Amino acid sequence: MKILLVSPMLYHSQSGHGTGSFMAGLLHRLGKRHDVTLVAFCNKEELALASTMNDAPFRLITVPRGKGAQKNLFWRLYLVLIRLYAMLRSLLFWQPYYVSKYRHPRMARLITTLTTEERFDIVQIELAQMAQYRKFIVNGKTVLHEHDVAFRPAYRGYKNSHS
């Protein structure tokens, strides 16, 4: 099966968040039996992690995206302007700010190009903020995957409880 995953972050065991660790394991298992491509936004730290994934059993395509404040004054000004734009866009189009924050023309073009040139059986869009890219998918059955890994520790606690 040929699968495309569209993600707002890099899935890596050292990504520092539960979703990244959980999905990294899933991708490694899926990649051994299927043709999997991950398209993900990456900041500088995630790009460094991505360079360690050359032997991963899936194809990784990154879209650079700056995140967070940095020491560079011009970057801070740029970040303020981008966030103001996202805020105005969210107000004008009745779209949550968190969704507007992940709007990126390069990601939209990449999804259109990939789904035009290749035939995917499944295109899985990860997390709600990425659902805006559904309209750029040309072929493949589309799945929106919203997950919360916080339930895992709670379930383990439940299974280990004696009362």
mmCIF file of C-alpha atoms in Angstrom:
data_model
loop_
_atom_site.group_PDB
_atom_site.id
_atom_site.type_symbol
_atom_site.label_atom_id
_atom_site.label_comp_id
_atom_site.label_asym_id
_atom_site.label_seq_id
_atom_site.Cartn_x
_atom_site.Cartn_y
_atom_site.Cartn_z
ATOM 1 C CA MET A 1 0.000 0.000 0.000
ATOM 2 C CA LYS A 2 1.239 3.518 -0.765
ATOM 3 C CA ILE A 3 0.652 5.983 2.103
ATOM 4 C CA LEU A 4 1.285 9.723 2.408
ATOM 5 C CA LEU A 5 1.284 11.333 5.877
ATOM 6 C CA VAL A 6 1.020 15.111 6.162
ATOM 7 C CA SER A 7 2.211 16.383 9.540
ATOM 8 C CA PRO A 8 2.773 19.677 11.370
ATOM 9 C CA MET A 9 5.918 18.225 13.000
ATOM 10 C CA LEU A 10 8.708 15.745 12.526
ATOM 11 C CA TYR A 11 8.036 12.311 13.983
ATOM 12 C CA HIS A 12 11.175 11.266 15.787
ATOM 13 C CA SER A 13 11.766 9.420 19.056
ATOM 14 C CA GLN A 14 13.827 12.391 20.311
ATOM 15 C CA SER A 15 11.356 15.069 19.227
ATOM 16 C CA GLY A 16 10.444 15.920 22.814
ATOM 17 C CA HIS A 17 6.720 15.278 22.569
ATOM 18 C CA GLY A 18 4.525 12.197 22.899
ATOM 19 C CA THR A 19 2.996 12.436 19.444
ATOM 20 C CA GLY A 20 6.422 12.477 17.798
ATOM 21 C CA SER A 21 7.615 9.424 19.719
ATOM 22 C CA PHE A 22 4.399 7.458 19.229
ATOM 23 C CA MET A 23 4.155 8.206 15.504
ATOM 24 C CA ALA A 24 7.885 7.539 14.937
ATOM 25 C CA GLY A 25 7.366 3.984 16.139
ATOM 26 C CA LEU A 26 4.258 3.570 14.017
ATOM 27 C CA LEU A 27 6.045 4.897 10.907
ATOM 28 C CA HIS A 28 8.953 2.508 11.377
ATOM 29 C CA ARG A 29 6.546 -0.447 11.600
ATOM 30 C CA LEU A 30 4.419 0.713 8.656
ATOM 31 C CA GLY A 31 7.475 1.536 6.543
ATOM 32 C CA LYS A 32 8.687 -2.055 6.674
ATOM 33 C CA ARG A 33 5.554 -3.349 4.947
ATOM 34 C CA HIS A 34 4.293 -0.367 2.939
ATOM 35 C CA ASP A 35 5.585 2.479 0.775
ATOM 36 C CA VAL A 36 5.300 5.401 3.227
ATOM 37 C CA THR A 37 6.085 9.082 2.672
ATOM 38 C CA LEU A 38 6.054 11.623 5.505
ATOM 39 C CA VAL A 39 5.726 15.314 4.657
ATOM 40 C CA ALA A 40 6.400 17.422 7.741
ATOM 41 C CA PHE A 41 7.053 20.963 8.821
ATOM 42 C CA CYS A 42 10.482 21.212 10.481
ATOM 43 C CA ASN A 43 12.265 23.921 12.406
ATOM 44 C CA LYS A 44 16.076 24.039 12.732
ATOM 45 C CA GLU A 45 16.172 21.583 15.646
ATOM 46 C CA GLU A 46 13.909 19.118 13.839
ATOM 47 C CA LEU A 47 15.981 19.415 10.655
ATOM 48 C CA ALA A 48 19.006 18.281 12.698
ATOM 49 C CA LEU A 49 16.995 15.245 13.858
ATOM 50 C CA ALA A 50 15.841 14.617 10.270
ATOM 51 C CA SER A 51 19.441 14.288 9.140
ATOM 52 C CA THR A 52 19.775 11.238 11.422
ATOM 53 C CA MET A 53 16.862 9.475 9.694
ATOM 54 C CA ASN A 54 18.603 8.401 6.479
ATOM 55 C CA ASP A 55 18.107 4.721 7.276
ATOM 56 C CA ALA A 56 14.391 5.114 8.138
ATOM 57 C CA PRO A 57 12.096 2.711 6.253
ATOM 58 C CA PHE A 58 10.073 5.615 4.856
ATOM 59 C CA ARG A 59 10.675 8.665 2.677
ATOM 60 C CA LEU A 60 10.863 11.993 4.511
ATOM 61 C CA ILE A 61 10.160 15.333 2.848
ATOM 62 C CA THR A 62 10.562 18.406 5.036
ATOM 63 C CA VAL A 63 9.079 21.871 4.687
ATOM 64 C CA PRO A 64 11.100 24.456 6.637
ATOM 65 C CA ARG A 65 9.061 26.455 9.126
ATOM 66 C CA GLY A 66 10.456 28.789 11.754
ATOM 67 C CA LYS A 67 9.114 28.338 15.247
ATOM 68 C CA GLY A 68 9.547 30.355 18.398
ATOM 69 C CA ALA A 69 11.533 33.397 19.400
ATOM 70 C CA GLN A 70 15.211 33.619 18.610
ATOM 71 C CA LYS A 71 17.981 36.117 19.437
ATOM 72 C CA ASN A 72 17.939 37.624 15.944
ATOM 73 C CA LEU A 73 15.986 40.919 15.985
ATOM 74 C CA PHE A 74 14.887 40.591 12.350
ATOM 75 C CA TRP A 75 13.582 37.079 13.034
ATOM 76 C CA ARG A 76 11.555 38.389 15.994
ATOM 77 C CA LEU A 77 10.074 41.153 13.882
ATOM 78 C CA TYR A 78 9.277 38.660 11.112
ATOM 79 C CA LEU A 79 7.666 36.325 13.661
ATOM 80 C CA VAL A 80 5.496 39.131 15.062
ATOM 81 C CA LEU A 81 4.355 40.092 11.560
ATOM 82 C CA ILE A 82 3.601 36.479 10.567
ATOM 83 C CA ARG A 83 1.625 35.893 13.766
ATOM 84 C CA LEU A 84 -0.308 39.137 13.303
ATOM 85 C CA TYR A 85 -1.120 38.059 9.764
ATOM 86 C CA ALA A 86 -2.288 34.660 11.034
ATOM 87 C CA MET A 87 -4.419 36.365 13.702
ATOM 88 C CA LEU A 88 -6.044 38.709 11.163
ATOM 89 C CA ARG A 89 -6.621 35.819 8.782
ATOM 90 C CA SER A 90 -8.261 33.803 11.528
ATOM 91 C CA LEU A 91 -10.616 36.685 12.307
ATOM 92 C CA LEU A 92 -11.467 37.424 8.677
ATOM 93 C CA PHE A 93 -12.062 33.825 7.592
ATOM 94 C CA TRP A 94 -13.512 32.509 10.871
ATOM 95 C CA GLN A 95 -10.656 30.068 11.106
ATOM 96 C CA PRO A 96 -9.013 29.234 14.446
ATOM 97 C CA TYR A 97 -5.687 30.972 14.968
ATOM 98 C CA TYR A 98 -4.011 27.621 15.560
ATOM 99 C CA VAL A 99 -5.050 26.559 12.047
ATOM 100 C CA SER A 100 -4.020 29.864 10.412
ATOM 101 C CA LYS A 101 -0.621 29.531 12.068
ATOM 102 C CA TYR A 102 0.056 26.381 10.006
ATOM 103 C CA ARG A 103 -0.998 27.846 6.651
ATOM 104 C CA HIS A 104 1.958 27.670 4.286
ATOM 105 C CA PRO A 105 1.854 27.929 0.461
ATOM 106 C CA ARG A 106 4.925 25.682 0.059
ATOM 107 C CA MET A 107 3.166 22.846 1.904
ATOM 108 C CA ALA A 108 0.058 23.276 -0.259
ATOM 109 C CA ARG A 109 2.096 23.152 -3.491
ATOM 110 C CA LEU A 110 4.051 20.124 -2.298
ATOM 111 C CA ILE A 111 0.895 18.170 -1.464
ATOM 112 C CA THR A 112 -0.614 19.014 -4.846
ATOM 113 C CA THR A 113 2.576 18.005 -6.666
ATOM 114 C CA LEU A 114 2.995 14.738 -4.765
ATOM 115 C CA THR A 115 -0.621 13.651 -5.181
ATOM 116 C CA THR A 116 -0.569 14.577 -8.869
ATOM 117 C CA GLU A 117 2.685 12.800 -9.742
ATOM 118 C CA GLU A 118 2.174 9.749 -7.512
ATOM 119 C CA ARG A 119 -0.823 7.524 -6.835
ATOM 120 C CA PHE A 120 -1.362 7.194 -3.076
ATOM 121 C CA ASP A 121 -3.843 4.701 -1.651
ATOM 122 C CA ILE A 122 -4.200 6.716 1.543
ATOM 123 C CA VAL A 123 -3.373 10.318 2.378
ATOM 124 C CA GLN A 124 -3.405 10.705 6.138
ATOM 125 C CA ILE A 125 -3.589 14.241 7.461
ATOM 126 C CA GLU A 126 -2.221 14.430 10.970
ATOM 127 C CA LEU A 127 -3.927 16.657 13.521
ATOM 128 C CA ALA A 128 -6.722 19.178 13.050
ATOM 129 C CA GLN A 129 -4.533 22.157 12.133
ATOM 130 C CA MET A 130 -3.438 20.344 8.968
ATOM 131 C CA ALA A 131 -6.986 19.607 7.732
ATOM 132 C CA GLN A 132 -6.829 22.841 5.726
ATOM 133 C CA TYR A 133 -4.602 20.992 3.226
ATOM 134 C CA ARG A 134 -7.361 18.524 2.270
ATOM 135 C CA LYS A 135 -8.377 20.668 -0.697
ATOM 136 C CA PHE A 136 -4.880 20.305 -2.208
ATOM 137 C CA ILE A 137 -5.019 16.497 -2.398
ATOM 138 C CA VAL A 138 -5.560 15.310 -5.985
ATOM 139 C CA ASN A 139 -5.835 11.534 -5.451
ATOM 140 C CA GLY A 140 -6.019 8.965 -2.659
ATOM 141 C CA LYS A 141 -8.520 8.295 0.085
ATOM 142 C CA THR A 142 -8.127 10.952 2.760
ATOM 143 C CA VAL A 143 -8.060 10.311 6.491
ATOM 144 C CA LEU A 144 -7.885 12.954 9.228
ATOM 145 C CA HIS A 145 -6.016 11.430 12.171
ATOM 146 C CA GLU A 146 -6.520 13.291 15.433
ATOM 147 C CA HIS A 147 -4.848 11.615 18.372
ATOM 148 C CA ASP A 148 -3.989 12.279 21.955
ATOM 149 C CA VAL A 149 -1.229 10.186 23.467
ATOM 150 C CA ALA A 150 -2.094 11.367 26.987
ATOM 151 C CA PHE A 151 -4.466 8.413 27.344
ATOM 152 C CA ARG A 152 -1.602 5.884 27.334
ATOM 153 C CA PRO A 153 -0.165 6.683 30.794
ATOM 154 C CA ALA A 154 -3.703 6.909 32.190
ATOM 155 C CA TYR A 155 -4.559 3.498 30.736
ATOM 156 C CA ARG A 156 -1.368 1.966 32.154
ATOM 157 C CA GLY A 157 -2.277 3.376 35.564
ATOM 158 C CA TYR A 158 -5.748 1.912 35.273
ATOM 159 C CA LYS A 159 -4.397 -1.529 34.286
ATOM 160 C CA ASN A 160 -1.876 -1.513 37.158
ATOM 161 C CA SER A 161 -4.319 -0.350 39.810
ATOM 162 C CA HIS A 162 -5.500 -2.915 42.310
ATOM 163 C CA SER A 163 -8.791 -1.340 43.302
#
